[in-house]
mmCIF file of C-alpha atoms and ligand atoms in Angstrom:
data_model
loop_
_atom_site.group_PDB
_atom_site.id
_atom_site.type_symbol
_atom_site.label_atom_id
_atom_site.label_comp_id
_atom_site.label_asym_id
_atom_site.label_seq_id
_atom_site.Cartn_x
_atom_site.Cartn_y
_atom_site.Cartn_z
ATOM 1 C CA MET A 1 -41.023 -13.716 67.112
ATOM 2 C CA ARG A 2 -38.139 -16.186 67.439
ATOM 3 C CA VAL A 3 -39.418 -19.741 67.433
ATOM 4 C CA GLY A 4 -37.568 -22.875 68.546
ATOM 5 C CA ILE A 5 -38.545 -26.128 66.828
ATOM 6 C CA LEU A 6 -37.853 -29.583 68.213
ATOM 7 C CA THR A 7 -38.692 -33.144 67.208
ATOM 8 C CA GLY A 8 -38.965 -35.723 69.988
ATOM 9 C CA GLY A 9 -39.623 -39.440 70.411
ATOM 10 C CA GLY A 10 -39.377 -42.042 67.653
ATOM 11 C CA ASP A 11 -38.784 -40.367 64.296
ATOM 12 C CA CYS A 12 -41.154 -40.819 61.381
ATOM 13 C CA PRO A 13 -41.350 -39.881 57.712
ATOM 14 C CA GLY A 14 -42.698 -36.340 57.347
ATOM 15 C CA LEU A 15 -40.966 -34.626 60.273
ATOM 16 C CA ASN A 16 -38.789 -32.582 57.937
ATOM 17 C CA ALA A 17 -41.833 -31.588 55.894
ATOM 18 C CA VAL A 18 -43.404 -30.045 59.030
ATOM 19 C CA ILE A 19 -40.201 -28.134 59.783
ATOM 20 C CA ARG A 20 -39.994 -26.916 56.185
ATOM 21 C CA ALA A 21 -43.601 -25.708 56.058
ATOM 22 C CA ALA A 22 -43.390 -23.993 59.440
ATOM 23 C CA VAL A 23 -40.169 -22.141 58.659
ATOM 24 C CA LEU A 24 -41.229 -21.061 55.167
ATOM 25 C CA ALA A 25 -44.708 -19.910 56.226
ATOM 26 C CA GLY A 26 -43.521 -18.362 59.491
ATOM 27 C CA THR A 27 -40.766 -16.406 57.776
ATOM 28 C CA GLN A 28 -42.687 -15.293 54.704
ATOM 29 C CA ARG A 29 -46.119 -14.642 56.180
ATOM 30 C CA HIS A 30 -45.339 -13.526 59.724
ATOM 31 C CA GLY A 31 -41.714 -12.313 59.782
ATOM 32 C CA MET A 32 -40.778 -14.980 62.338
ATOM 33 C CA SER A 33 -37.270 -16.368 62.723
ATOM 34 C CA PHE A 34 -36.437 -19.948 63.715
ATOM 35 C CA VAL A 35 -33.868 -22.066 65.460
ATOM 36 C CA GLY A 36 -33.860 -25.834 65.777
ATOM 37 C CA PHE A 37 -33.138 -27.631 69.039
ATOM 38 C CA LEU A 38 -31.076 -30.757 68.447
ATOM 39 C CA ASP A 39 -32.255 -34.173 69.642
ATOM 40 C CA GLY A 40 -35.609 -33.198 71.107
ATOM 41 C CA TRP A 41 -35.750 -31.985 74.696
ATOM 42 C CA ARG A 42 -32.042 -32.776 75.109
ATOM 43 C CA GLY A 43 -31.217 -29.832 72.883
ATOM 44 C CA VAL A 44 -33.433 -27.551 74.944
ATOM 45 C CA LEU A 45 -31.850 -28.608 78.247
ATOM 46 C CA ASP A 46 -28.320 -28.240 76.842
ATOM 47 C CA GLY A 47 -29.039 -25.107 74.795
ATOM 48 C CA ASP A 48 -27.949 -26.981 71.670
ATOM 49 C CA VAL A 49 -29.382 -25.063 68.716
ATOM 50 C CA VAL A 50 -28.904 -24.653 64.985
ATOM 51 C CA ALA A 51 -30.158 -21.886 62.730
ATOM 52 C CA LEU A 52 -33.188 -22.755 60.589
ATOM 53 C CA ASP A 53 -33.783 -20.468 57.651
ATOM 54 C CA GLU A 54 -35.524 -20.743 54.309
ATOM 55 C CA GLU A 55 -32.426 -21.948 52.490
ATOM 56 C CA ARG A 56 -31.834 -24.713 55.050
ATOM 57 C CA VAL A 57 -35.377 -26.083 54.993
ATOM 58 C CA ARG A 58 -36.320 -25.734 51.309
ATOM 59 C CA PRO A 59 -34.860 -29.118 50.223
ATOM 60 C CA LEU A 60 -36.441 -31.054 53.100
ATOM 61 C CA LEU A 61 -39.910 -31.972 51.801
ATOM 62 C CA ALA A 62 -39.083 -35.553 50.788
ATOM 63 C CA VAL A 63 -36.230 -36.206 53.200
ATOM 64 C CA GLY A 64 -36.889 -38.954 55.766
ATOM 65 C CA GLY A 65 -35.976 -38.797 59.449
ATOM 66 C CA THR A 66 -35.480 -35.429 61.105
ATOM 67 C CA VAL A 67 -32.623 -33.028 60.390
ATOM 68 C CA LEU A 68 -32.905 -31.889 64.009
ATOM 69 C CA GLY A 69 -32.342 -35.361 65.430
ATOM 70 C CA SER A 70 -34.576 -36.873 68.068
ATOM 71 C CA SER A 71 -34.351 -38.448 71.504
ATOM 72 C CA ARG A 72 -36.561 -39.721 74.272
ATOM 73 C CA THR A 73 -35.046 -37.290 76.809
ATOM 74 C CA ASN A 74 -37.672 -36.261 79.348
ATOM 75 C CA PRO A 75 -36.900 -32.816 80.795
ATOM 76 C CA LEU A 76 -39.418 -33.386 83.580
ATOM 77 C CA ALA A 77 -37.934 -36.716 84.681
ATOM 78 C CA GLY A 78 -36.072 -35.196 87.626
ATOM 79 C CA GLY A 79 -39.125 -33.241 88.837
ATOM 80 C CA ALA A 80 -41.694 -31.235 86.895
ATOM 81 C CA ALA A 81 -41.116 -27.824 88.531
ATOM 82 C CA GLN A 82 -37.350 -28.099 88.177
ATOM 83 C CA GLY A 83 -37.651 -29.273 84.544
ATOM 84 C CA VAL A 84 -39.956 -26.407 83.599
ATOM 85 C CA GLN A 85 -37.556 -23.955 85.226
ATOM 86 C CA ARG A 86 -34.592 -25.305 83.247
ATOM 87 C CA VAL A 87 -36.491 -25.084 79.970
ATOM 88 C CA ARG A 88 -37.661 -21.555 80.727
ATOM 89 C CA ALA A 89 -34.131 -20.456 81.607
ATOM 90 C CA GLN A 90 -32.670 -21.884 78.390
ATOM 91 C CA LEU A 91 -35.329 -20.260 76.227
ATOM 92 C CA ALA A 92 -34.662 -16.900 77.886
ATOM 93 C CA ALA A 93 -30.881 -17.289 77.496
ATOM 94 C CA LEU A 94 -31.255 -18.070 73.785
ATOM 95 C CA GLY A 95 -33.864 -15.384 73.144
ATOM 96 C CA VAL A 96 -36.450 -17.955 72.040
ATOM 97 C CA ASP A 97 -39.995 -16.596 72.430
ATOM 98 C CA ALA A 98 -41.999 -19.734 71.718
ATOM 99 C CA LEU A 99 -41.658 -23.445 70.995
ATOM 100 C CA LEU A 100 -43.057 -25.561 68.175
ATOM 101 C CA VAL A 101 -42.958 -29.112 69.500
ATOM 102 C CA ILE A 102 -43.370 -31.974 67.035
ATOM 103 C CA GLY A 103 -43.915 -35.269 68.778
ATOM 104 C CA GLY A 104 -46.100 -38.075 70.029
ATOM 105 C CA GLU A 105 -47.836 -38.538 73.351
ATOM 106 C CA ASP A 106 -44.649 -38.318 75.461
ATOM 107 C CA THR A 107 -43.157 -35.256 73.783
ATOM 108 C CA LEU A 108 -46.526 -33.499 73.617
ATOM 109 C CA GLY A 109 -47.142 -34.465 77.265
ATOM 110 C CA VAL A 110 -44.087 -32.407 78.198
ATOM 111 C CA ALA A 111 -45.333 -29.588 75.948
ATOM 112 C CA THR A 112 -48.666 -29.681 77.782
ATOM 113 C CA ALA A 113 -46.955 -29.369 81.165
ATOM 114 C CA LEU A 114 -44.877 -26.452 79.881
ATOM 115 C CA HIS A 115 -47.963 -24.716 78.545
ATOM 116 C CA GLU A 116 -49.710 -25.140 81.895
ATOM 117 C CA ALA A 117 -46.670 -23.526 83.511
ATOM 118 C CA GLY A 118 -46.951 -20.533 81.155
ATOM 119 C CA VAL A 119 -44.277 -21.402 78.571
ATOM 120 C CA PRO A 120 -45.447 -20.317 75.066
ATOM 121 C CA VAL A 121 -45.778 -23.524 73.088
ATOM 122 C CA VAL A 122 -47.732 -25.101 70.220
ATOM 123 C CA GLY A 123 -47.571 -28.674 68.942
ATOM 124 C CA ALA A 124 -47.800 -30.860 65.885
ATOM 125 C CA PRO A 125 -48.579 -34.564 66.285
ATOM 126 C CA LYS A 126 -46.408 -37.291 64.797
ATOM 127 C CA THR A 127 -46.234 -41.046 65.158
ATOM 128 C CA ILE A 128 -46.236 -43.931 62.747
ATOM 129 C CA ASP A 129 -48.498 -45.714 65.256
ATOM 130 C CA ASP A 130 -51.415 -43.314 64.503
ATOM 131 C CA ASP A 131 -52.540 -43.664 68.121
ATOM 132 C CA LEU A 132 -53.224 -40.060 69.161
ATOM 133 C CA SER A 133 -56.880 -39.579 70.019
ATOM 134 C CA ALA A 134 -57.039 -35.852 69.229
ATOM 135 C CA THR A 135 -56.360 -36.260 65.524
ATOM 136 C CA ASP A 136 -57.932 -38.476 62.903
ATOM 137 C CA ALA A 137 -54.494 -39.206 61.467
ATOM 138 C CA THR A 138 -50.806 -38.616 62.040
ATOM 139 C CA PHE A 139 -48.244 -38.357 59.255
ATOM 140 C CA GLY A 140 -45.794 -41.254 59.024
ATOM 141 C CA PHE A 141 -48.528 -43.864 59.314
ATOM 142 C CA ASP A 142 -49.330 -43.932 55.606
ATOM 143 C CA THR A 143 -45.665 -44.379 54.704
ATOM 144 C CA ALA A 144 -45.207 -47.086 57.338
ATOM 145 C CA VAL A 145 -48.182 -49.075 56.052
ATOM 146 C CA GLN A 146 -47.069 -48.692 52.437
ATOM 147 C CA THR A 147 -43.599 -49.961 53.339
ATOM 148 C CA ALA A 148 -45.044 -52.900 55.277
ATOM 149 C CA VAL A 149 -47.390 -53.839 52.450
ATOM 150 C CA GLU A 150 -44.589 -53.735 49.886
ATOM 151 C CA ALA A 151 -42.575 -56.057 52.140
ATOM 152 C CA CYS A 152 -45.551 -58.429 52.510
ATOM 153 C CA ASP A 153 -46.091 -58.497 48.743
ATOM 154 C CA ARG A 154 -42.509 -59.717 48.386
ATOM 155 C CA LEU A 155 -42.757 -62.214 51.229
ATOM 156 C CA VAL A 156 -45.912 -63.675 49.705
ATOM 157 C CA THR A 157 -44.165 -64.679 46.487
ATOM 158 C CA THR A 158 -41.247 -66.381 48.188
ATOM 159 C CA GLY A 159 -43.629 -67.973 50.705
ATOM 160 C CA ALA A 160 -45.709 -69.387 47.858
ATOM 161 C CA SER A 161 -42.638 -70.805 46.126
ATOM 162 C CA HIS A 162 -41.739 -72.766 49.252
ATOM 163 C CA HIS A 163 -45.254 -73.556 50.566
ATOM 164 C CA ARG A 164 -44.289 -71.674 53.681
ATOM 165 C CA ALA A 165 -46.121 -69.692 56.312
ATOM 166 C CA MET A 166 -44.680 -66.185 56.436
ATOM 167 C CA VAL A 167 -44.968 -64.349 59.753
ATOM 168 C CA VAL A 168 -44.480 -60.580 59.547
ATOM 169 C CA GLU A 169 -44.049 -58.519 62.714
ATOM 170 C CA VAL A 170 -44.818 -54.802 62.500
ATOM 171 C CA MET A 171 -44.513 -51.867 64.917
ATOM 172 C CA GLY A 172 -47.363 -50.065 66.635
ATOM 173 C CA ARG A 173 -46.723 -50.571 70.326
ATOM 174 C CA HIS A 174 -50.146 -50.618 72.063
ATOM 175 C CA ALA A 175 -52.174 -49.747 68.945
ATOM 176 C CA GLY A 176 -52.770 -52.206 66.121
ATOM 177 C CA TRP A 177 -53.421 -49.727 63.305
ATOM 178 C CA ILE A 178 -50.295 -50.559 61.308
ATOM 179 C CA ALA A 179 -50.975 -54.300 61.609
ATOM 180 C CA LEU A 180 -54.669 -53.911 60.782
ATOM 181 C CA HIS A 181 -54.091 -51.853 57.637
ATOM 182 C CA THR A 182 -51.081 -53.900 56.542
ATOM 183 C CA GLY A 183 -53.021 -57.120 56.983
ATOM 184 C CA MET A 184 -55.964 -55.829 54.994
ATOM 185 C CA ALA A 185 -53.902 -54.273 52.190
ATOM 186 C CA ALA A 186 -51.572 -57.263 51.866
ATOM 187 C CA GLY A 187 -54.346 -59.858 52.062
ATOM 188 C CA ALA A 188 -53.051 -61.504 55.247
ATOM 189 C CA HIS A 189 -54.788 -64.699 56.328
ATOM 190 C CA ALA A 190 -54.618 -63.666 59.970
ATOM 191 C CA THR A 191 -53.780 -60.384 61.676
ATOM 192 C CA LEU A 192 -52.937 -60.221 65.370
ATOM 193 C CA LEU A 193 -53.444 -56.951 67.241
ATOM 194 C CA PRO A 194 -52.481 -55.643 70.685
ATOM 195 C CA GLU A 195 -56.161 -54.919 71.356
ATOM 196 C CA GLU A 196 -57.283 -58.556 71.170
ATOM 197 C CA ALA A 197 -56.585 -61.829 72.912
ATOM 198 C CA VAL A 198 -54.825 -64.248 70.560
ATOM 199 C CA ASP A 199 -56.497 -67.587 69.808
ATOM 200 C CA LEU A 200 -53.503 -69.637 68.708
ATOM 201 C CA ASP A 201 -55.581 -72.696 67.856
ATOM 202 C CA ALA A 202 -57.740 -70.605 65.523
ATOM 203 C CA VAL A 203 -54.642 -69.180 63.819
ATOM 204 C CA ALA A 204 -53.266 -72.711 63.434
ATOM 205 C CA ASP A 205 -56.565 -73.754 61.805
ATOM 206 C CA VAL A 206 -56.224 -70.890 59.327
ATOM 207 C CA VAL A 207 -52.668 -71.951 58.523
ATOM 208 C CA ARG A 208 -53.735 -75.572 57.969
ATOM 209 C CA SER A 209 -56.621 -74.617 55.712
ATOM 210 C CA VAL A 210 -54.537 -72.217 53.580
ATOM 211 C CA LEU A 211 -51.853 -74.888 53.161
ATOM 212 C CA ALA A 212 -54.506 -77.519 52.377
ATOM 213 C CA ARG A 213 -55.770 -75.506 49.422
ATOM 214 C CA GLY A 214 -52.213 -75.026 48.152
ATOM 215 C CA GLY A 215 -51.665 -71.483 49.445
ATOM 216 C CA ALA A 216 -48.950 -69.900 51.525
ATOM 217 C CA PRO A 217 -50.240 -68.382 54.778
ATOM 218 C CA LEU A 218 -49.384 -64.730 55.452
ATOM 219 C CA LEU A 219 -49.685 -63.823 59.110
ATOM 220 C CA VAL A 220 -49.264 -60.204 60.230
ATOM 221 C CA VAL A 221 -48.577 -59.728 63.913
ATOM 222 C CA SER A 222 -48.322 -56.437 65.730
ATOM 223 C CA GLU A 223 -45.305 -56.209 68.042
ATOM 224 C CA GLY A 224 -47.744 -55.589 70.907
ATOM 225 C CA ALA A 225 -50.059 -58.552 70.258
ATOM 226 C CA PRO A 226 -50.342 -60.749 73.371
ATOM 227 C CA VAL A 227 -49.341 -63.964 71.594
ATOM 228 C CA LEU A 228 -48.631 -65.777 74.860
ATOM 229 C CA GLY A 229 -51.173 -63.806 76.881
ATOM 230 C CA GLU A 230 -49.021 -60.722 77.345
ATOM 231 C CA GLN A 231 -46.837 -58.462 75.225
ATOM 232 C CA ALA A 232 -43.402 -59.796 74.287
ATOM 233 C CA VAL A 233 -40.787 -57.568 75.886
ATOM 234 C CA LYS A 234 -37.091 -57.273 75.081
ATOM 235 C CA ASP A 235 -34.605 -57.598 77.874
ATOM 236 C CA ALA A 236 -33.742 -53.906 77.686
ATOM 237 C CA PRO A 237 -34.013 -50.931 80.065
ATOM 238 C CA VAL A 238 -37.160 -48.770 80.020
ATOM 239 C CA ASP A 239 -36.802 -45.356 78.395
ATOM 240 C CA ALA A 240 -37.124 -41.981 80.150
ATOM 241 C CA PHE A 241 -40.901 -42.075 79.708
ATOM 242 C CA GLY A 242 -41.178 -45.537 81.273
ATOM 243 C CA HIS A 243 -41.716 -47.484 78.027
ATOM 244 C CA VAL A 244 -40.412 -51.007 77.673
ATOM 245 C CA GLN A 245 -38.964 -52.127 74.334
ATOM 246 C CA LEU A 246 -41.290 -54.581 72.629
ATOM 247 C CA GLY A 247 -40.101 -57.411 70.412
ATOM 248 C CA GLY A 248 -40.412 -61.142 69.902
ATOM 249 C CA ALA A 249 -44.126 -61.491 69.113
ATOM 250 C CA GLY A 250 -43.398 -62.861 65.625
ATOM 251 C CA GLU A 251 -41.019 -65.490 66.947
ATOM 252 C CA GLN A 252 -43.487 -66.504 69.645
ATOM 253 C CA LEU A 253 -46.197 -66.922 67.039
ATOM 254 C CA GLU A 254 -43.982 -69.006 64.785
ATOM 255 C CA ARG A 255 -42.975 -71.272 67.689
ATOM 256 C CA GLU A 256 -46.598 -71.834 68.706
ATOM 257 C CA LEU A 257 -47.631 -72.601 65.132
ATOM 258 C CA GLN A 258 -44.763 -75.051 64.749
ATOM 259 C CA ARG A 259 -46.063 -76.879 67.816
ATOM 260 C CA ARG A 260 -49.603 -77.020 66.468
ATOM 261 C CA VAL A 261 -48.992 -77.718 62.776
ATOM 262 C CA PRO A 262 -46.603 -80.683 62.380
ATOM 263 C CA GLY A 263 -44.132 -80.313 59.524
ATOM 264 C CA LEU A 264 -44.914 -76.623 59.038
ATOM 265 C CA SER A 265 -42.302 -74.679 57.123
ATOM 266 C CA SER A 266 -42.267 -71.066 58.288
ATOM 267 C CA ARG A 267 -40.141 -67.930 58.448
ATOM 268 C CA VAL A 268 -40.391 -64.740 60.511
ATOM 269 C CA THR A 269 -39.591 -61.246 59.255
ATOM 270 C CA VAL A 270 -39.454 -58.373 61.729
ATOM 271 C CA LEU A 271 -40.005 -55.146 59.808
ATOM 272 C CA GLY A 272 -39.303 -52.946 62.843
ATOM 273 C CA HIS A 273 -37.541 -49.682 62.108
ATOM 274 C CA LEU A 274 -37.751 -50.183 58.343
ATOM 275 C CA LEU A 275 -41.258 -48.749 58.769
ATOM 276 C CA ARG A 276 -39.923 -45.517 60.223
ATOM 277 C CA GLY A 277 -37.218 -44.817 57.674
ATOM 278 C CA GLY A 278 -37.120 -43.362 54.202
ATOM 279 C CA THR A 279 -38.962 -40.765 52.227
ATOM 280 C CA PRO A 280 -42.549 -39.879 53.223
ATOM 281 C CA SER A 281 -45.454 -40.847 50.967
ATOM 282 C CA ALA A 282 -47.291 -38.091 49.103
ATOM 283 C CA ALA A 283 -50.166 -38.266 51.609
ATOM 284 C CA ASP A 284 -47.764 -37.878 54.534
ATOM 285 C CA ARG A 285 -46.000 -34.937 52.868
ATOM 286 C CA VAL A 286 -49.349 -33.214 52.500
ATOM 287 C CA LEU A 287 -50.482 -33.885 56.080
ATOM 288 C CA ALA A 288 -47.108 -32.889 57.526
ATOM 289 C CA THR A 289 -47.078 -29.682 55.503
ATOM 290 C CA ARG A 290 -50.609 -28.808 56.625
ATOM 291 C CA PHE A 291 -49.664 -29.444 60.274
ATOM 292 C CA GLY A 292 -46.608 -27.185 59.928
ATOM 293 C CA LEU A 293 -48.701 -24.409 58.400
ATOM 294 C CA SER A 294 -51.377 -24.748 61.059
ATOM 295 C CA ALA A 295 -48.894 -24.660 63.944
ATOM 296 C CA VAL A 296 -47.384 -21.431 62.641
ATOM 297 C CA GLU A 297 -50.827 -19.874 62.258
ATOM 298 C CA ALA A 298 -51.563 -20.836 65.884
ATOM 299 C CA LEU A 299 -48.360 -19.109 67.020
ATOM 300 C CA ALA A 300 -49.089 -16.007 64.968
ATOM 301 C CA ALA A 301 -52.634 -15.801 66.333
ATOM 302 C CA GLY A 302 -51.504 -16.363 69.917
ATOM 303 C CA ARG A 303 -53.407 -19.644 70.192
ATOM 304 C CA LEU A 304 -50.837 -21.120 72.548
ATOM 305 C CA GLY A 305 -51.220 -24.533 74.137
ATOM 306 C CA THR A 306 -52.793 -25.909 70.966
ATOM 307 C CA MET A 307 -51.871 -28.664 68.563
ATOM 308 C CA ALA A 308 -52.616 -29.068 64.877
ATOM 309 C CA ALA A 309 -55.029 -31.946 64.301
ATOM 310 C CA LEU A 310 -56.876 -33.508 61.399
ATOM 311 C CA ARG A 311 -60.649 -33.642 61.892
ATOM 312 C CA GLY A 312 -62.329 -35.136 58.864
ATOM 313 C CA VAL A 313 -60.659 -33.309 55.991
ATOM 314 C CA ASP A 314 -59.882 -30.137 57.958
ATOM 315 C CA VAL A 315 -56.781 -29.278 59.933
ATOM 316 C CA VAL A 316 -57.846 -27.554 63.139
ATOM 317 C CA GLN A 317 -56.144 -26.539 66.374
ATOM 318 C CA VAL A 318 -57.106 -28.440 69.509
ATOM 319 C CA PRO A 319 -55.903 -28.096 73.111
ATOM 320 C CA LEU A 320 -52.567 -29.844 73.621
ATOM 321 C CA ALA A 321 -53.968 -31.657 76.644
ATOM 322 C CA GLU A 322 -56.382 -33.512 74.351
ATOM 323 C CA ALA A 323 -53.492 -34.978 72.388
ATOM 324 C CA THR A 324 -52.161 -36.972 75.255
ATOM 325 C CA GLY A 325 -55.417 -37.843 77.002
ATOM 326 C CA VAL A 326 -56.430 -41.215 75.628
ATOM 327 C CA LEU A 327 -54.567 -43.600 73.358
ATOM 328 C CA ARG A 328 -56.462 -44.178 70.086
ATOM 329 C CA THR A 329 -56.571 -47.943 69.715
ATOM 330 C CA VAL A 330 -58.361 -50.106 67.142
ATOM 331 C CA PRO A 331 -62.052 -50.250 68.128
ATOM 332 C CA PRO A 332 -64.049 -53.528 68.086
ATOM 333 C CA ALA A 333 -65.967 -52.465 64.954
ATOM 334 C CA ARG A 334 -62.757 -52.226 62.927
ATOM 335 C CA ARG A 335 -61.456 -55.483 64.373
ATOM 336 C CA SER A 336 -64.553 -57.442 63.399
ATOM 337 C CA GLU A 337 -64.748 -56.179 59.795
ATOM 338 C CA THR A 338 -62.964 -59.243 58.461
ATOM 339 C CA ALA A 339 -63.830 -61.696 61.231
ATOM 340 C CA GLY A 340 -64.672 -65.191 59.996
ATOM 341 C CA LEU A 341 -63.742 -64.513 56.361
ATOM 342 C CA ARG A 342 -61.406 -66.976 54.704
ATOM 343 C CA TRP A 343 -59.039 -65.055 52.448
HETATM 344 O O1 F6P B 1 -43.972 -45.112 68.783
HETATM 345 C C1 F6P B 1 -43.310 -45.342 67.595
HETATM 346 C C2 F6P B 1 -42.522 -46.632 67.658
HETATM 347 O O2 F6P B 1 -41.933 -46.832 66.398
HETATM 348 C C3 F6P B 1 -43.314 -47.860 68.112
HETATM 349 O O3 F6P B 1 -44.091 -48.398 67.072
HETATM 350 C C4 F6P B 1 -42.196 -48.753 68.604
HETATM 351 O O4 F6P B 1 -42.644 -49.664 69.575
HETATM 352 C C5 F6P B 1 -41.232 -47.794 69.201
HETATM 353 O O5 F6P B 1 -41.463 -46.532 68.601
HETATM 354 C C6 F6P B 1 -39.776 -48.181 68.996
HETATM 355 O O6 F6P B 1 -38.972 -47.209 69.542
HETATM 356 P P1 F6P B 1 -37.382 -47.192 69.493
HETATM 357 O O7 F6P B 1 -37.008 -46.236 68.409
HETATM 358 O O8 F6P B 1 -36.994 -46.690 70.838
HETATM 359 O O9 F6P B 1 -36.894 -48.566 69.205
#
């Protein structure tokens, strides 16, 4: 079996570890051969492929990003039937029997449509946002949180030296998992999530009370938090999947706090794509490797239209359609864990 691998959507640490595990296990255990499509679905539409063999993938375990490149190209954007036909034709022309698609809800949404149209495909979930409902965790998230916490630990010491409020904006789009875990692990005094209305007066009270006891407030804000009642959006075009580019929540928060706390000294740091770059954590290497192994086993067993997913401590294969059904956002129980506590 000749398998084409692609990585789509925003990159995240661990993508190369999936590719490595899939190619090594597929080659050694099942006699498969592999090619990589460059830049996600763009490579499929253009027939842009590179060879992927054991020698190529062996060094990739700890390498950040994706050696295949990524894009937000949507092959179904010009019409689903036409898009499916183009993909099918390219796979036939290149002699590719099946696809291993590594992506988030958009990329896996395309994979689901292809599966429903009879194209042999399996998936592996990735996103630093950890917002896919079909899996208990996605690789990339652990690394992103670790990076954010390290940044906060640094910002806390300089904030304390200057008696300053430090506002830290993190990624996550519509899900506040990165902000929630960063806030908890870094000891933030307030954490603002996309899932909750923002009470600016309450945040200002927290800032005043931390300053009054001689501390330096640390405020973690998710890029999707509705600081002014709705998400802060950049003046940029939407991508091929209809997503707007978020940005500006941290600055909005700082401005509102300045208005409410006279004389406040504050600084904003937007961590942004720093959270997506660099080498994956050990936990993400393990999860990514297990997803790669599982996807190859699904292909070998003919369990097409499935995606590797973590359920508890087990990696299982679930229907692809489940992956893209509902966004996994932070539930009220997790949001209220620290409510009312003064850190
Ligand atoms: O979905 C992953 C993510 O990193 C989000 O947290 C963020 O909003 C978005 O991608 C940024 O995407 P881009 O790479 O297009 O700036």
